[in-house]
Amino acid sequence: MPKMRFMTIERHIIEGERLHPSATGELSRLLSDLAIAIKVISLEVNKAGLVDILGLTGDQNVHGETVRKLDMYAHEMLFKAMDHGGHLCVMASEEEENIIHIPHDYKIGKYVLLFDPLDGSSNIDANVSIGTIFSIYKRITPDGTPGTIHDCLQPGVEQVAAGYAVYGSSTMLVYTTGHGVHGFTLDPSIGEFILSHENIRIPEKGKIYSINEGNYLYWHPGLKKYIKYLQEEDKATQRPYSSRYIGSMVADLHRTLLYGGIFMYPSDSRSPRGKLRLMYECNPLAFIIEAAGGKASDGRSRLLEIKPNDLHERCPIFIGSKYDVNVVEDFIARADRGEI
Ligand code: AHM
Ligand code: MG
């Protein structure tokens, strides 16, 4: 019988801390608080079909999109779970236009938290997987003072931790502090995240591509050629690839992390910066994929090195197995040079 360890996420976080003798335990407590918030959101997501929570609030978020009730619930839950722990100096959420200050009566800490409370929320009514994404930085402004926008606008490469929860056939939480990516599955009977995927490594090359092909007409010529290339037959490179697109980035990314391949949300002639948000979606997922041995690019260079200018800026993304991201970059570069 294989030797199984009963490893809860709290135990894993604390044991991980021992590898860093200078750690104060603050990041561990922050991650544990996040895990609690995610459990509560998961419970609410699972109840979505049973209670009168589906439907629209009628409000629009800062991107002009209609907000669903569950989005706001997840946003408020994360704020409430994270505002008083003393670990954070500032937060920012995809659902809120400006930075979120820590209330005056609570201690101000040294970390910065950015989150997309409920990604893929247009899928809620169809019972398709959705997720929560988070990104953590160390503050760059002086300790003890309220955090500012400068603390939030750091390039992704400065992240100290990132993770996501996927509310699917089961709820999973995947996180990294930069060394190793670990996945935990929520056992609903005991309400604990149990280590189920230790040290996940993304395959060097995959056989699946994931993109909204409805936008084909508006793509860069190099990308059009790349997708056609993936559909051609060639045994040596395992083509044709399969196509999978859920339309929930967390779910598409989770599959890409486990099976390999590539997920793309490119810029196109209608959306020059693509659709997905750099700070809430692209950076944390790029940090995770790189920590698992994969690659993330904006089509031409390393995504994590982009210097952000705006909390809600968008960014094209090509992310997944190293081999596959290298090939798409090559197609785009050759088309830019007029070679194809
Ligand atoms: P959201 O944050 O409003 O849910 O939007 C982000 C989602 C991603 O999860 C997904 O990859 C993408 O939008 C799908 O967009 P499209 O419908 O244009 O393919
Ligand atoms: Mg989102």
Coordinates of C-alpha atoms and ligand atoms in Angstrom, one line a residue:
M1 CA 0.0 0.0 0.0
P2 CA 1.5 3.4 -0.9
K3 CA 2.5 5.6 2.0
M4 CA -0.1 8.3 2.2
R5 CA 0.4 11.5 4.2
F6 CA -2.6 13.3 5.6
M7 CA -1.4 16.8 4.6
T8 CA -3.9 19.6 5.2
I9 CA -3.2 22.9 3.5
E10 CA -2.4 24.6 6.9
R11 CA 0.2 21.9 7.7
H12 CA 1.7 22.2 4.2
I13 CA 2.0 26.0 4.5
I14 CA 3.6 25.7 8.0
E15 CA 6.0 23.0 6.9
G16 CA 6.9 25.1 3.8
E17 CA 7.8 28.0 6.1
R18 CA 10.4 25.9 7.8
L19 CA 12.4 25.9 4.5
H20 CA 12.8 29.7 5.0
P21 CA 14.5 30.3 8.3
S22 CA 14.0 34.1 8.1
A23 CA 10.2 33.7 7.6
T24 CA 8.1 35.4 10.3
G25 CA 5.0 33.3 9.7
E26 CA 3.0 36.2 8.3
L27 CA 2.8 34.9 4.8
S28 CA 1.7 31.5 6.2
R29 CA -1.1 33.1 8.2
L30 CA -2.2 35.1 5.1
L31 CA -2.4 32.0 3.0
S32 CA -4.3 30.1 5.7
D33 CA -6.8 33.0 5.9
L34 CA -7.2 32.9 2.1
A35 CA -7.9 29.2 2.2
I36 CA -10.7 29.8 4.7
A37 CA -12.3 32.5 2.5
I38 CA -12.1 30.1 -0.5
K39 CA -13.9 27.4 1.5
V40 CA -16.7 29.8 2.3
I41 CA -17.0 30.9 -1.4
S42 CA -16.9 27.3 -2.5
L43 CA -19.9 26.5 -0.2
E44 CA -21.8 29.4 -1.7
V45 CA -20.9 28.4 -5.3
N46 CA -22.1 24.9 -4.7
K47 CA -25.4 26.2 -3.4
A48 CA -25.9 28.5 -6.4
G49 CA -28.5 26.4 -8.0
L50 CA -30.5 26.0 -4.8
V51 CA -30.8 29.5 -3.5
D52 CA -32.0 32.6 -5.2
I53 CA -28.5 33.9 -5.9
L54 CA -28.3 33.5 -9.6
G55 CA -29.1 36.3 -11.9
L56 CA -27.8 39.8 -12.2
T57 CA -27.5 42.5 -9.6
G58 CA -28.0 45.0 -12.4
D59 CA -24.8 46.9 -11.4
Q60 CA -21.9 47.2 -13.8
N61 CA -18.3 46.6 -12.7
V62 CA -15.4 49.0 -13.6
H63 CA -15.0 47.3 -17.0
G64 CA -18.7 48.0 -17.9
E65 CA -19.7 44.4 -17.5
T66 CA -22.8 43.3 -15.7
V67 CA -22.0 42.0 -12.3
R68 CA -23.6 38.8 -11.0
K69 CA -24.5 38.3 -7.4
L70 CA -22.0 35.6 -6.7
D71 CA -19.2 37.9 -7.9
M72 CA -20.0 40.5 -5.3
Y73 CA -20.4 37.8 -2.7
A74 CA -17.0 36.4 -3.4
H75 CA -15.5 39.9 -3.5
E76 CA -17.0 40.8 -0.1
M77 CA -16.1 37.5 1.5
L78 CA -12.4 37.9 0.5
F79 CA -12.3 41.4 1.8
K80 CA -13.9 40.5 5.1
A81 CA -11.7 37.5 5.6
M82 CA -8.5 39.4 4.8
D83 CA -9.0 42.9 6.2
H84 CA -8.2 42.2 9.9
G85 CA -5.4 39.7 9.9
G86 CA -2.7 42.3 10.2
H87 CA -0.8 40.8 7.2
L88 CA -1.9 43.3 4.5
C89 CA -1.3 46.9 3.8
V90 CA -3.6 47.2 0.8
M91 CA -5.8 45.1 -1.5
A92 CA -7.2 45.4 -5.0
S93 CA -10.0 43.4 -6.7
E94 CA -11.1 43.0 -10.2
E95 CA -14.6 44.1 -9.0
E96 CA -13.4 47.4 -7.5
E97 CA -12.1 50.4 -9.4
N98 CA -9.7 51.7 -6.8
I99 CA -7.3 50.1 -4.3
I100 CA -8.9 48.8 -1.1
H101 CA -7.5 50.2 2.1
I102 CA -7.3 48.3 5.4
P103 CA -9.8 49.7 7.8
H104 CA -8.3 52.1 10.3
D105 CA -8.9 50.0 13.4
Y106 CA -6.8 47.1 12.1
K107 CA -3.0 46.5 12.1
I108 CA -1.3 47.3 8.8
G109 CA 1.0 44.5 7.5
K110 CA 3.7 44.1 4.9
Y111 CA 1.9 42.3 2.1
V112 CA -0.3 43.3 -0.8
L113 CA -3.2 41.2 -2.1
L114 CA -4.8 41.4 -5.5
F115 CA -7.6 39.1 -6.5
D116 CA -10.2 38.2 -9.1
P117 CA -13.0 37.0 -6.7
L118 CA -14.9 34.9 -9.2
D119 CA -13.4 34.4 -12.7
G120 CA -15.5 33.0 -15.5
S121 CA -18.7 34.2 -13.9
S122 CA -20.6 34.2 -17.2
N123 CA -20.5 30.4 -16.8
I124 CA -22.4 30.3 -13.5
D125 CA -25.9 29.7 -14.8
A126 CA -24.6 26.8 -16.9
N127 CA -23.0 25.0 -13.9
V128 CA -19.6 25.3 -15.6
S129 CA -16.4 25.5 -13.5
I130 CA -15.4 28.9 -12.2
G131 CA -12.6 30.1 -10.0
T132 CA -10.9 32.6 -7.7
I133 CA -7.4 33.9 -8.5
F134 CA -5.0 35.6 -6.0
S135 CA -1.7 37.3 -6.2
I136 CA 0.6 38.4 -3.3
Y137 CA 3.4 41.0 -3.3
K138 CA 5.6 42.5 -0.5
R139 CA 4.9 46.2 -0.1
I140 CA 7.5 48.7 -1.4
T141 CA 6.3 51.7 0.6
P142 CA 7.4 52.2 4.2
D143 CA 6.2 49.7 6.8
G144 CA 3.4 50.8 9.2
T145 CA 1.8 53.3 6.7
P146 CA -1.3 52.6 4.6
G147 CA -0.4 50.8 1.3
T148 CA -0.7 52.7 -1.9
I149 CA -1.2 52.1 -5.6
H150 CA 2.6 51.8 -6.0
D151 CA 2.5 48.7 -3.8
C152 CA -0.1 47.2 -6.2
L153 CA 1.5 48.2 -9.5
Q154 CA 4.6 45.9 -9.3
P155 CA 5.6 43.6 -12.2
G156 CA 4.5 40.0 -11.8
V157 CA 8.0 38.8 -11.3
E158 CA 7.9 40.4 -7.8
Q159 CA 5.1 38.2 -6.6
V160 CA 5.9 36.2 -3.5
A161 CA 2.9 33.9 -3.8
A162 CA 0.0 33.2 -6.1
G163 CA -2.8 30.7 -6.4
Y164 CA -6.2 29.9 -7.6
A165 CA -9.3 27.9 -6.6
V166 CA -11.3 26.0 -9.1
Y167 CA -14.9 25.2 -8.2
G168 CA -15.4 22.2 -10.5
S169 CA -16.4 18.6 -10.0
S170 CA -14.6 19.1 -6.7
T171 CA -13.0 22.3 -5.3
M172 CA -9.3 22.5 -5.7
L173 CA -6.8 25.1 -4.4
V174 CA -3.5 25.4 -6.2
Y175 CA -0.8 27.7 -4.8
T176 CA 2.9 28.4 -5.1
T177 CA 5.4 30.6 -3.2
G178 CA 7.6 30.4 -6.2
H179 CA 9.2 27.0 -5.5
G180 CA 6.9 24.1 -6.4
V181 CA 3.2 24.2 -7.3
H182 CA 0.9 22.2 -5.0
G183 CA -2.7 21.3 -5.4
F184 CA -5.2 20.5 -2.6
T185 CA -8.7 19.0 -3.0
L186 CA -11.4 20.1 -0.6
D187 CA -12.9 17.2 1.3
P188 CA -16.4 18.5 2.0
S189 CA -17.1 16.0 4.8
I190 CA -14.3 17.4 7.0
G191 CA -14.1 20.9 5.4
E192 CA -10.3 20.6 4.8
F193 CA -8.1 21.1 1.8
I194 CA -6.0 17.9 1.5
L195 CA -2.8 17.7 -0.5
S196 CA -3.8 15.7 -3.7
H197 CA -1.3 17.0 -6.3
E198 CA 2.2 17.5 -4.8
N199 CA 4.8 19.4 -6.8
I200 CA 2.9 19.7 -10.1
R201 CA 5.2 19.9 -13.2
I202 CA 3.6 21.0 -16.4
P203 CA 4.6 18.7 -19.3
E204 CA 7.3 20.2 -21.5
K205 CA 5.0 19.9 -24.5
G206 CA 1.3 19.2 -24.8
K207 CA -1.3 18.1 -27.4
I208 CA -4.1 20.6 -26.6
Y209 CA -4.6 24.2 -27.6
S210 CA -7.2 26.5 -26.0
I211 CA -8.4 29.7 -27.6
N212 CA -11.7 31.4 -28.5
E213 CA -11.6 30.7 -32.2
G214 CA -14.6 32.9 -32.8
N215 CA -12.2 35.8 -32.9
Y216 CA -10.1 34.2 -35.8
L217 CA -11.0 37.0 -38.2
Y218 CA -9.3 39.6 -36.0
W219 CA -6.1 37.8 -35.1
H220 CA -2.5 38.6 -35.9
P221 CA -1.4 36.8 -39.2
G222 CA 1.2 34.8 -37.2
L223 CA -1.4 33.5 -34.8
K224 CA -3.7 32.5 -37.7
K225 CA -0.8 30.5 -39.3
Y226 CA 0.1 28.9 -35.9
I227 CA -3.5 27.6 -35.3
K228 CA -3.6 26.2 -38.9
Y229 CA -0.2 24.6 -38.2
L230 CA -1.6 22.9 -35.0
Q231 CA -4.4 21.5 -37.1
E232 CA -2.1 19.9 -39.7
E233 CA -1.0 16.2 -39.4
D234 CA 2.5 15.5 -38.4
K235 CA 3.4 12.4 -36.3
A236 CA 6.7 13.7 -35.1
T237 CA 5.2 16.7 -33.4
Q238 CA 1.9 14.9 -32.4
R239 CA -0.2 17.1 -34.6
P240 CA -3.1 17.7 -35.1
Y241 CA -3.6 19.0 -31.6
S242 CA -7.0 18.8 -29.9
S243 CA -8.9 21.9 -29.1
R244 CA -10.5 22.6 -25.7
Y245 CA -12.0 25.9 -24.6
I246 CA -14.1 26.2 -21.5
G247 CA -14.2 30.0 -21.4
S248 CA -13.3 30.0 -17.7
M249 CA -9.6 30.9 -17.5
V250 CA -9.0 29.1 -14.2
A251 CA -10.5 25.9 -15.5
D252 CA -8.7 26.2 -18.9
L253 CA -5.4 26.9 -17.0
H254 CA -5.9 24.1 -14.5
R255 CA -6.3 21.6 -17.4
T256 CA -3.2 23.1 -19.1
L257 CA -1.2 22.8 -15.9
L258 CA -2.0 19.1 -15.5
Y259 CA -2.1 17.9 -19.2
G260 CA 0.2 20.4 -20.9
G261 CA -0.5 22.4 -24.1
I262 CA -1.2 26.0 -24.5
F263 CA -3.9 28.5 -23.5
M264 CA -4.1 31.8 -25.4
Y265 CA -6.1 35.0 -25.1
P266 CA -4.4 37.2 -27.7
S267 CA -4.7 40.8 -28.6
D268 CA -6.6 41.3 -31.9
S269 CA -7.6 44.1 -34.2
R270 CA -10.7 44.8 -32.1
S271 CA -9.0 44.5 -28.6
P272 CA -5.4 45.7 -29.0
R273 CA -4.5 44.5 -25.4
G274 CA -6.6 41.3 -25.4
K275 CA -9.3 40.8 -22.8
L276 CA -7.7 39.4 -19.6
R277 CA -6.5 41.5 -16.7
L278 CA -2.7 41.6 -16.1
M279 CA -2.9 42.1 -12.3
Y280 CA -5.8 39.8 -11.4
E281 CA -5.6 37.0 -14.0
C282 CA -2.4 37.0 -16.2
N283 CA 0.3 37.6 -13.6
P284 CA -0.8 35.1 -10.9
L285 CA -1.4 32.4 -13.4
A286 CA 1.9 33.1 -15.2
F287 CA 3.7 32.9 -11.8
I288 CA 2.2 29.5 -11.1
I289 CA 2.9 28.1 -14.6
E290 CA 6.5 29.3 -14.5
A291 CA 6.9 27.7 -11.0
A292 CA 5.6 24.5 -12.5
G293 CA 8.2 24.6 -15.3
G294 CA 6.1 26.2 -18.0
K295 CA 6.2 29.6 -19.8
A296 CA 4.0 32.7 -20.1
S297 CA 4.4 35.3 -22.8
D298 CA 2.5 38.3 -24.1
G299 CA 3.4 36.9 -27.6
R300 CA 6.7 38.6 -27.8
S301 CA 8.3 38.7 -24.3
R302 CA 8.0 37.4 -20.8
L303 CA 4.7 38.4 -19.3
L304 CA 5.9 38.6 -15.7
E305 CA 8.3 41.4 -16.6
I306 CA 5.6 43.8 -17.8
K307 CA 5.7 47.0 -15.8
P308 CA 2.0 47.8 -15.0
N309 CA 0.6 51.3 -15.3
D310 CA -3.0 50.7 -14.3
L311 CA -4.7 48.4 -11.8
H312 CA -7.2 47.1 -14.4
E313 CA -5.0 47.0 -17.5
R314 CA -5.4 44.1 -19.9
C315 CA -2.7 42.0 -21.5
P316 CA -2.5 39.4 -24.3
I317 CA -1.4 36.0 -22.9
F318 CA 0.1 32.8 -24.3
I319 CA 0.7 30.4 -21.5
G320 CA 1.4 26.7 -20.9
S321 CA 4.1 24.1 -21.9
K322 CA 7.4 25.7 -22.7
Y323 CA 7.7 24.1 -26.1
D324 CA 4.2 25.2 -27.2
V325 CA 4.7 28.8 -26.1
N326 CA 8.1 29.0 -27.8
V327 CA 6.4 27.8 -31.1
V328 CA 3.7 30.4 -31.0
E329 CA 6.2 33.2 -30.2
D330 CA 8.2 32.0 -33.2
F331 CA 5.2 32.2 -35.5
I332 CA 4.4 35.7 -34.3
A333 CA 8.0 36.9 -34.7
R334 CA 8.3 35.4 -38.2
A335 CA 5.0 37.1 -39.3
D336 CA 6.3 40.4 -37.8
R337 CA 9.4 40.1 -39.9
G338 CA 7.3 39.3 -43.0
E339 CA 8.8 35.8 -43.4
I340 CA 5.5 34.0 -43.3
Ligands
AHM1 P1 -14.5 37.5 -16.2 O1 -13.4 37.9 -15.3 O2 -15.4 38.6 -16.5 O3 -15.1 36.2 -15.8 O4 -13.8 37.3 -17.7 C1 -12.7 36.5 -17.8 C2 -13.0 35.3 -18.6 C3 -11.9 34.2 -18.5 O5 -12.2 33.4 -17.4 C4 -12.0 33.5 -19.8 O6 -10.8 32.9 -20.2 C5 -12.4 34.6 -20.8 O7 -13.1 35.6 -20.0 C6 -13.4 34.1 -21.8 O8 -13.6 35.2 -22.7 P2 -14.4 34.9 -24.1 O9 -15.8 34.7 -23.8 O10 -14.1 36.2 -24.8 O11 -13.7 33.8 -24.8
MG2 MG -11.8 37.4 -14.3

